[in-house]
N, CA and C atoms as an extended XYZ file, in Angstrom:
414
Properties=species:S:1:pos:R:3:atomname:S:1:resname:S:1:resid:I:1 pbc="F F F"
N         0.868       -1.199        0.034 N   GLU     1
C        -0.014        0.035       -0.016 CA  GLU     1
C         0.888        1.201        0.029 C   GLU     1
N         0.622        2.129       -0.802 N   LYS     2
C         1.442        3.380       -0.957 CA  LYS     2
C         0.571        4.462       -0.305 C   LYS     2
N         1.304        5.175        0.673 N   VAL     3
C         0.742        6.252        1.387 CA  VAL     3
C         1.569        7.480        1.166 C   VAL     3
N         0.920        8.661        0.761 N   GLU     4
C         1.618        9.790        0.505 CA  GLU     4
C         2.128       10.389        1.822 C   GLU     4
N         1.324       10.632        2.783 N   THR     5
C         1.813       11.113        4.031 CA  THR     5
C         1.037       10.353        5.171 C   THR     5
N         1.780       10.204        6.233 N   GLN     6
C         1.172        9.459        7.410 CA  GLN     6
C         1.642       10.215        8.608 C   GLN     6
N         0.567       10.574        9.397 N   LYS     7
C         0.869       11.296       10.717 CA  LYS     7
C         1.040       10.294       11.781 C   LYS     7
N         2.246       10.301       12.421 N   THR     8
C         2.427        9.414       13.510 CA  THR     8
C         2.910       10.315       14.693 C   THR     8
N         2.599        9.844       15.810 N   LEU     9
C         2.980       10.565       17.027 CA  LEU     9
C         2.613       11.969       17.043 C   LEU     9
N         1.462       12.319       16.582 N   ASP    10
C         0.963       13.698       16.516 CA  ASP    10
C         0.927       14.231       17.916 C   ASP    10
N         1.591       15.359       18.149 N   GLY    11
C         1.559       16.008       19.419 CA  GLY    11
C         2.518       15.372       20.507 C   GLY    11
N         3.352       14.478       20.071 N   PHE    12
C         4.270       13.844       20.971 CA  PHE    12
C         5.392       14.735       21.355 C   PHE    12
N         5.640       14.851       22.680 N   LYS    13
C         6.723       15.686       23.208 CA  LYS    13
C         7.590       14.800       23.983 C   LYS    13
N         8.780       14.338       23.424 N   PRO    14
C         9.614       13.341       24.104 CA  PRO    14
C        10.177       13.991       25.417 C   PRO    14
N        10.369       15.301       25.531 N   SER    15
C        10.904       15.838       26.775 CA  SER    15
C         9.924       15.663       27.879 C   SER    15
N         8.599       15.676       27.610 N   ILE    16
C         7.637       15.501       28.739 CA  ILE    16
C         7.645       14.086       29.158 C   ILE    16
N         7.760       13.109       28.129 N   MET    17
C         7.822       11.726       28.540 CA  MET    17
C         9.086       11.381       29.280 C   MET    17
N        10.226       11.967       28.930 N   ASP    18
C        11.427       11.754       29.766 CA  ASP    18
C        11.208       12.280       31.177 C   ASP    18
N        10.584       13.415       31.245 N   SER    19
C        10.336       14.002       32.642 CA  SER    19
C         9.486       13.107       33.459 C   SER    19
N         8.392       12.571       32.843 N   VAL    20
C         7.413       11.704       33.483 CA  VAL    20
C         8.138       10.389       33.800 C   VAL    20
N         8.897        9.844       32.905 N   HIS    21
C         9.629        8.610       33.169 CA  HIS    21
C        10.537        8.706       34.341 C   HIS    21
N        11.284        9.766       34.522 N   GLU    22
C        12.142       10.049       35.566 CA  GLU    22
C        11.569       10.601       36.757 C   GLU    22
N        10.252       11.013       36.613 N   TRP    23
C         9.494       11.521       37.768 CA  TRP    23
C        10.116       12.774       38.289 C   TRP    23
N        10.527       13.687       37.340 N   LYS    24
C        10.978       14.960       37.734 CA  LYS    24
C         9.851       15.815       38.306 C   LYS    24
N        10.100       16.637       39.260 N   GLU    25
C         9.026       17.504       39.950 CA  GLU    25
C         8.943       18.866       39.228 C   GLU    25
N         9.804       19.175       38.290 N   ASN    26
C         9.828       20.462       37.667 CA  ASN    26
C         9.047       20.423       36.386 C   ASN    26
N         7.977       19.581       36.251 N   LEU    27
C         7.107       19.704       35.102 CA  LEU    27
C         6.294       20.902       35.236 C   LEU    27
N         6.026       21.561       34.071 N   GLY    28
C         5.149       22.635       34.056 CA  GLY    28
C         3.749       22.223       34.086 C   GLY    28
N         2.824       23.126       34.370 N   PHE    29
C         1.421       22.833       34.500 CA  PHE    29
C         0.878       22.316       33.194 C   PHE    29
N         1.261       22.995       32.030 N   SER    30
C         0.763       22.589       30.761 CA  SER    30
C         1.279       21.270       30.319 C   SER    30
N         2.579       20.952       30.714 N   ASP    31
C         3.113       19.632       30.509 CA  ASP    31
C         2.420       18.559       31.224 C   ASP    31
N         1.978       18.823       32.410 N   ILE    32
C         1.266       17.837       33.219 CA  ILE    32
C        -0.168       17.660       32.646 C   ILE    32
N        -0.791       18.676       32.165 N   LEU    33
C        -2.068       18.559       31.616 CA  LEU    33
C        -2.093       17.821       30.321 C   LEU    33
N        -0.982       17.985       29.513 N   SER    34
C        -0.953       17.185       28.292 CA  SER    34
C        -0.464       15.746       28.552 C   SER    34
N         0.118       15.427       29.668 N   THR    35
C         0.644       14.085       29.964 CA  THR    35
C        -0.489       13.278       30.616 C   THR    35
N        -1.329       13.861       31.427 N   LEU    36
C        -2.353       13.119       32.082 CA  LEU    36
C        -3.311       12.289       31.160 C   LEU    36
N        -3.774       12.908       30.062 N   PRO    37
C        -4.654       12.095       29.210 CA  PRO    37
C        -3.941       10.892       28.571 C   PRO    37
N        -2.656       11.109       28.323 N   LEU    38
C        -1.890       10.091       27.717 CA  LEU    38
C        -1.683        8.884       28.674 C   LEU    38
N        -1.350        9.253       29.966 N   LEU    39
C        -1.247        8.231       30.971 CA  LEU    39
C        -2.609        7.447       31.205 C   LEU    39
N        -3.652        8.236       31.233 N   ILE    40
C        -4.880        7.568       31.540 CA  ILE    40
C        -5.286        6.651       30.356 C   ILE    40
N        -4.997        7.102       29.098 N   GLU    41
C        -5.334        6.348       27.884 CA  GLU    41
C        -4.521        5.002       27.888 C   GLU    41
N        -3.295        5.101       28.314 N   GLN    42
C        -2.425        3.909       28.409 CA  GLN    42
C        -2.664        3.086       29.680 C   GLN    42
N        -3.537        3.493       30.470 N   GLU    43
C        -3.853        2.859       31.727 CA  GLU    43
C        -2.619        2.707       32.618 C   GLU    43
N        -1.908        3.785       32.662 N   ILE    44
C        -0.695        3.884       33.628 CA  ILE    44
C        -1.154        4.704       34.751 C   ILE    44
N        -0.625        4.362       35.982 N   SER    45
C        -1.037        5.010       37.181 CA  SER    45
C        -0.640        6.486       37.148 C   SER    45
N        -1.585        7.385       37.479 N   THR    46
C        -1.330        8.806       37.533 CA  THR    46
C        -1.002        9.298       38.902 C   THR    46
N        -0.809        8.304       39.824 N   GLN    47
C        -0.605        8.775       41.260 CA  GLN    47
C         0.563        9.700       41.464 C   GLN    47
N         1.736        9.394       40.823 N   ARG    48
C         2.862       10.288       40.930 CA  ARG    48
C         2.655       11.639       40.373 C   ARG    48
N         2.045       11.647       39.155 N   VAL    49
C         1.771       12.939       38.524 CA  VAL    49
C         0.817       13.771       39.354 C   VAL    49
N        -0.202       13.233       39.902 N   ARG    50
C        -1.146       13.899       40.806 CA  ARG    50
C        -0.384       14.397       42.022 C   ARG    50
N         0.562       13.568       42.568 N   GLY    51
C         1.372       14.022       43.653 CA  GLY    51
C         2.205       15.224       43.405 C   GLY    51
N         2.722       15.287       42.140 N   VAL    52
C         3.562       16.390       41.718 CA  VAL    52
C         2.709       17.644       41.646 C   VAL    52
N         1.478       17.489       41.093 N   ILE    53
C         0.513       18.591       40.953 CA  ILE    53
C         0.216       19.219       42.334 C   ILE    53
N        -0.142       18.274       43.278 N   TYR    54
C        -0.523       18.751       44.588 CA  TYR    54
C         0.671       19.372       45.287 C   TYR    54
N         1.900       18.777       45.179 N   ALA    55
C         3.029       19.313       45.847 CA  ALA    55
C         3.458       20.647       45.353 C   ALA    55
N         3.300       20.882       43.960 N   ASN    56
C         3.740       22.186       43.420 CA  ASN    56
C         2.721       23.229       43.554 C   ASN    56
N         1.406       22.889       43.517 N   TYR    57
C         0.314       23.901       43.530 CA  TYR    57
C        -0.553       24.045       44.712 C   TYR    57
N        -0.519       23.034       45.585 N   LEU    58
C        -1.420       23.091       46.733 CA  LEU    58
C        -0.601       23.324       48.035 C   LEU    58
N         0.576       22.819       48.124 N   VAL    59
C         1.405       22.910       49.325 CA  VAL    59
C         1.738       24.390       49.629 C   VAL    59
N         1.973       25.305       48.604 N   PRO    60
C         2.279       26.704       49.014 CA  PRO    60
C         1.049       27.401       49.643 C   PRO    60
N        -0.122       26.849       49.454 N   LEU    61
C        -1.324       27.460       49.991 CA  LEU    61
C        -1.452       27.198       51.503 C   LEU    61
N        -0.582       26.365       52.088 N   PHE    62
C        -0.660       26.135       53.448 CA  PHE    62
C        -0.143       27.340       54.293 C   PHE    62
N         0.722       28.192       53.669 N   ALA    63
C         1.261       29.428       54.388 CA  ALA    63
C         0.220       30.200       54.954 C   ALA    63
N        -0.796       30.748       54.105 N   PRO    64
C        -1.823       31.611       54.685 CA  PRO    64
C        -2.606       30.840       55.775 C   PRO    64
N        -2.824       29.565       55.644 N   LEU    65
C        -3.617       28.827       56.537 CA  LEU    65
C        -2.918       28.818       57.943 C   LEU    65
N        -1.513       28.525       57.844 N   PHE    66
C        -0.719       28.573       59.046 CA  PHE    66
C        -0.825       30.014       59.789 C   PHE    66
N        -0.693       31.031       58.955 N   VAL    67
C        -0.808       32.414       59.550 CA  VAL    67
C        -2.120       32.579       60.303 C   VAL    67
N        -3.172       32.208       59.682 N   ILE    68
C        -4.551       32.354       60.318 CA  ILE    68
C        -4.608       31.568       61.607 C   ILE    68
N        -4.084       30.316       61.483 N   ILE    69
C        -4.222       29.410       62.691 CA  ILE    69
C        -3.360       29.983       63.824 C   ILE    69
N        -2.133       30.415       63.535 N   VAL    70
C        -1.301       30.958       64.624 CA  VAL    70
C        -1.870       32.268       65.194 C   VAL    70
N        -2.355       33.124       64.264 N   PHE    71
C        -2.864       34.388       64.665 CA  PHE    71
C        -4.117       34.249       65.576 C   PHE    71
N        -5.061       33.432       65.197 N   PHE    72
C        -6.315       33.276       65.891 CA  PHE    72
C        -6.258       32.255       67.004 C   PHE    72
N        -5.337       31.333       66.960 N   ALA    73
C        -5.419       30.293       68.006 CA  ALA    73
C        -4.761       30.799       69.308 C   ALA    73
N        -3.935       31.853       69.264 N   VAL    74
C        -3.250       32.223       70.484 CA  VAL    74
C        -3.957       33.581       70.864 C   VAL    74
N        -4.324       33.681       72.098 N   PRO    75
C        -4.931       34.927       72.662 CA  PRO    75
C        -4.106       36.102       72.593 C   PRO    75
N        -4.631       37.259       72.461 N   ILE    76
C        -3.875       38.516       72.213 CA  ILE    76
C        -2.954       38.754       73.516 C   ILE    76
N        -3.430       38.465       74.702 N   SER    77
C        -2.597       38.687       75.862 CA  SER    77
C        -1.373       37.774       75.894 C   SER    77
N        -1.512       36.619       75.451 N   MET    78
C        -0.328       35.671       75.316 CA  MET    78
C         0.694       36.210       74.249 C   MET    78
N         0.182       36.714       73.222 N   ARG    79
C         1.027       37.209       72.181 CA  ARG    79
C         2.039       38.258       72.629 C   ARG    79
N         1.570       39.185       73.514 N   PHE    80
C         2.387       40.327       73.981 CA  PHE    80
C         2.910       40.107       75.377 C   PHE    80
N         2.528       39.065       76.110 N   PHE    81
C         3.002       38.914       77.450 CA  PHE    81
C         4.425       38.478       77.437 C   PHE    81
N         4.806       37.483       76.637 N   ASN    82
C         6.189       37.028       76.552 CA  ASN    82
C         6.482       36.885       75.040 C   ASN    82
N         6.906       37.991       74.438 N   LEU    83
C         7.030       38.057       72.940 CA  LEU    83
C         8.126       37.077       72.441 C   LEU    83
N         9.232       36.917       73.253 N   ALA    84
C        10.266       36.019       72.812 CA  ALA    84
C         9.839       34.592       72.761 C   ALA    84
N         9.121       34.183       73.798 N   PHE    85
C         8.601       32.869       73.914 CA  PHE    85
C         7.588       32.577       72.830 C   PHE    85
N         6.670       33.486       72.589 N   PHE    86
C         5.713       33.327       71.568 CA  PHE    86
C         6.307       33.257       70.191 C   PHE    86
N         7.278       34.102       69.953 N   SER    87
C         7.996       34.013       68.615 CA  SER    87
C         8.656       32.695       68.447 C   SER    87
N         9.404       32.273       69.517 N   SER    88
C        10.034       30.953       69.328 CA  SER    88
C         9.151       29.778       69.136 C   SER    88
N         8.006       29.758       69.876 N   VAL    89
C         7.095       28.682       69.694 CA  VAL    89
C         6.435       28.753       68.314 C   VAL    89
N         6.142       29.932       67.960 N   GLY    90
C         5.492       30.194       66.647 CA  GLY    90
C         6.370       29.725       65.489 C   GLY    90
N         7.581       30.085       65.484 N   VAL    91
C         8.596       29.607       64.496 CA  VAL    91
C         8.744       28.097       64.593 C   VAL    91
N         8.894       27.597       65.813 N   PHE    92
C         9.092       26.042       65.866 CA  PHE    92
C         7.920       25.388       65.363 C   PHE    92
N         6.697       25.734       65.741 N   LEU    93
C         5.497       25.097       65.245 CA  LEU    93
C         5.309       25.265       63.719 C   LEU    93
N         5.603       26.392       63.216 N   THR    94
C         5.438       26.621       61.747 CA  THR    94
C         6.422       25.750       60.947 C   THR    94
N         7.712       25.715       61.442 N   LEU    95
C         8.643       24.909       60.756 CA  LEU    95
C         8.364       23.403       60.862 C   LEU    95
N         7.866       23.023       62.063 N   GLY    96
C         7.445       21.609       62.271 CA  GLY    96
C         6.219       21.263       61.299 C   GLY    96
N         5.309       22.185       61.225 N   GLY    97
C         4.146       21.924       60.238 CA  GLY    97
C         4.602       21.806       58.892 C   GLY    97
N         5.530       22.775       58.441 N   TRP    98
C         6.000       22.715       57.101 CA  TRP    98
C         6.778       21.514       56.839 C   TRP    98
N         7.547       20.990       57.760 N   GLY    99
C         8.269       19.777       57.695 CA  GLY    99
C         7.434       18.567       57.475 C   GLY    99
N         6.303       18.530       58.196 N   ILE   100
C         5.369       17.363       58.064 CA  ILE   100
C         4.726       17.440       56.638 C   ILE   100
N         4.277       18.649       56.262 N   ILE   101
C         3.634       18.855       54.970 CA  ILE   101
C         4.633       18.526       53.847 C   ILE   101
N         5.817       18.993       53.913 N   PHE   102
C         6.867       18.652       52.963 CA  PHE   102
C         7.109       17.169       52.791 C   PHE   102
N         7.160       16.490       53.949 N   THR   103
C         7.382       15.029       53.922 CA  THR   103
C         6.219       14.324       53.335 C   THR   103
N         5.008       14.690       53.677 N   LEU   104
C         3.886       14.062       53.054 CA  LEU   104
C         3.831       14.331       51.448 C   LEU   104
N         4.127       15.527       51.147 N   ALA   105
C         4.164       15.902       49.719 CA  ALA   105
C         5.226       15.015       48.982 C   ALA   105
N         6.413       14.840       49.549 N   GLN   106
C         7.404       14.112       48.887 CA  GLN   106
C         7.076       12.575       48.890 C   GLN   106
N         6.407       12.062       49.874 N   LEU   107
C         5.856       10.717       49.833 CA  LEU   107
C         4.788       10.557       48.814 C   LEU   107
N         4.078       11.551       48.577 N   ALA   108
C         2.966       11.581       47.525 CA  ALA   108
C         3.664       11.602       46.131 C   ALA   108
N         4.680       12.325       45.952 N   THR   109
C         5.351       12.418       44.586 CA  THR   109
C         6.134       11.145       44.233 C   THR   109
N         6.523       10.393       45.220 N   THR   110
C         7.234        9.118       44.964 CA  THR   110
C         6.216        7.995       44.810 C   THR   110
N         4.976        8.165       45.131 N   GLY   111
C         4.054        7.178       44.921 CA  GLY   111
C         3.809        6.241       46.142 C   GLY   111
N         4.483        6.593       47.262 N   THR   112
C         4.428        5.795       48.474 CA  THR   112
C         2.977        5.937       49.085 C   THR   112
N         2.532        7.164       49.182 N   LEU   113
C         1.233        7.485       49.747 CA  LEU   113
C         0.322        7.984       48.666 C   LEU   113
N        -0.997        7.737       48.803 N   HIS   114
C        -1.911        8.360       47.880 CA  HIS   114
C        -1.862        9.854       48.008 C   HIS   114
N        -1.776       10.613       46.895 N   PRO   115
C        -1.643       12.068       46.953 CA  PRO   115
C        -2.860       12.753       47.651 C   PRO   115
N        -4.052       12.209       47.512 N   GLU   116
C        -5.236       12.821       48.119 CA  GLU   116
C        -5.182       12.624       49.603 C   GLU   116
N        -4.670       11.557       50.046 N   LEU   117
C        -4.451       11.345       51.550 CA  LEU   117
C        -3.351       12.193       52.092 C   LEU   117
N        -2.232       12.242       51.328 N   ALA   118
C        -1.041       12.876       51.853 CA  ALA   118
C        -1.053       14.406       51.788 C   ALA   118
N        -1.697       14.971       50.816 N   VAL   119
C        -1.712       16.437       50.705 CA  VAL   119
C        -3.027       17.056       50.746 C   VAL   119
N        -3.993       16.424       50.010 N   VAL   120
C        -5.366       17.107       49.941 CA  VAL   120
C        -6.051       17.011       51.295 C   VAL   120
N        -6.009       15.958       51.975 N   LEU   121
C        -6.679       15.737       53.279 CA  LEU   121
C        -6.188       16.674       54.336 C   LEU   121
N        -4.824       16.794       54.462 N   PRO   122
C        -4.292       17.769       55.435 CA  PRO   122
C        -4.706       19.230       55.052 C   PRO   122
N        -4.748       19.503       53.761 N   PHE   123
C        -5.070       20.865       53.371 CA  PHE   123
C        -6.513       21.150       53.731 C   PHE   123
N        -7.379       20.203       53.571 N   VAL   124
C        -8.851       20.302       53.826 CA  VAL   124
C        -8.987       20.526       55.303 C   VAL   124
N        -8.248       19.704       56.115 N   VAL   125
C        -8.328       19.770       57.612 CA  VAL   125
C        -7.847       21.133       58.037 C   VAL   125
N        -6.723       21.564       57.574 N   ALA   126
C        -6.169       22.910       57.934 CA  ALA   126
C        -7.115       24.064       57.443 C   ALA   126
N        -7.725       23.919       56.325 N   THR   127
C        -8.684       24.909       55.850 CA  THR   127
C        -9.885       24.990       56.753 C   THR   127
N       -10.395       23.929       57.098 N   VAL   128
C       -11.606       23.826       57.996 CA  VAL   128
C       -11.208       24.434       59.341 C   VAL   128
N       -10.062       24.054       59.847 N   PHE   129
C        -9.623       24.492       61.187 CA  PHE   129
C        -9.402       26.021       61.091 C   PHE   129
N        -8.745       26.589       60.120 N   ALA   130
C        -8.526       27.948       59.989 CA  ALA   130
C        -9.789       28.743       59.822 C   ALA   130
N       -10.737       28.171       58.974 N   GLY   131
C       -12.010       28.808       58.798 CA  GLY   131
C       -12.775       28.863       60.128 C   GLY   131
N       -12.734       27.833       60.892 N   ALA   132
C       -13.504       27.782       62.200 CA  ALA   132
C       -12.935       28.865       63.146 C   ALA   132
N       -11.599       28.916       63.167 N   LEU   133
C       -11.012       29.932       64.021 CA  LEU   133
C       -11.316       31.327       63.561 C   LEU   133
N       -11.261       31.515       62.242 N   PHE   134
C       -11.593       32.850       61.676 CA  PHE   134
C       -13.004       33.261       61.970 C   PHE   134
N       -13.954       32.270       61.701 N   ARG   135
C       -15.354       32.628       62.021 CA  ARG   135
C       -15.644       32.851       63.445 C   ARG   135
N       -14.917       32.157       64.318 N   LYS   136
C       -15.083       32.299       65.819 CA  LYS   136
C       -14.639       33.640       66.268 C   LYS   136
N       -13.629       34.252       65.636 N   HIS   137
C       -13.070       35.506       66.062 CA  HIS   137
C       -13.668       36.719       65.341 C   HIS   137
N       -14.576       36.468       64.401 N   LEU   138
C       -15.109       37.641       63.673 CA  LEU   138
C       -16.291       38.244       64.481 C   LEU   138
């Protein structure tokens, strides 16, 4: 059979596939969006890609939640009574919280934990807790 032209691998981007194969975390959002349908079509697990999405785009949103929680969880009198102690405890708790969130996000990107349980669930819990504190003090 003689074929004049044949389109193969239309829209194929080898750099994206290399990044997905090596599970690099520096995939761009458009790269991830173009890779997800291909992985779903090939019936390949998207757990690591979802973990990268959550780690890159959801974890930074924990910062405002931590600020709200620290600001509203501690009474005003405690904040000014012993400023050095409050600052030390606030920094320690914030770094500890970030360490836990970072560890969970890394476990999600390696495929060890489900990304929804490792990143989305703590985000929802922190959002609900921060929202409850915010509503209570309004």
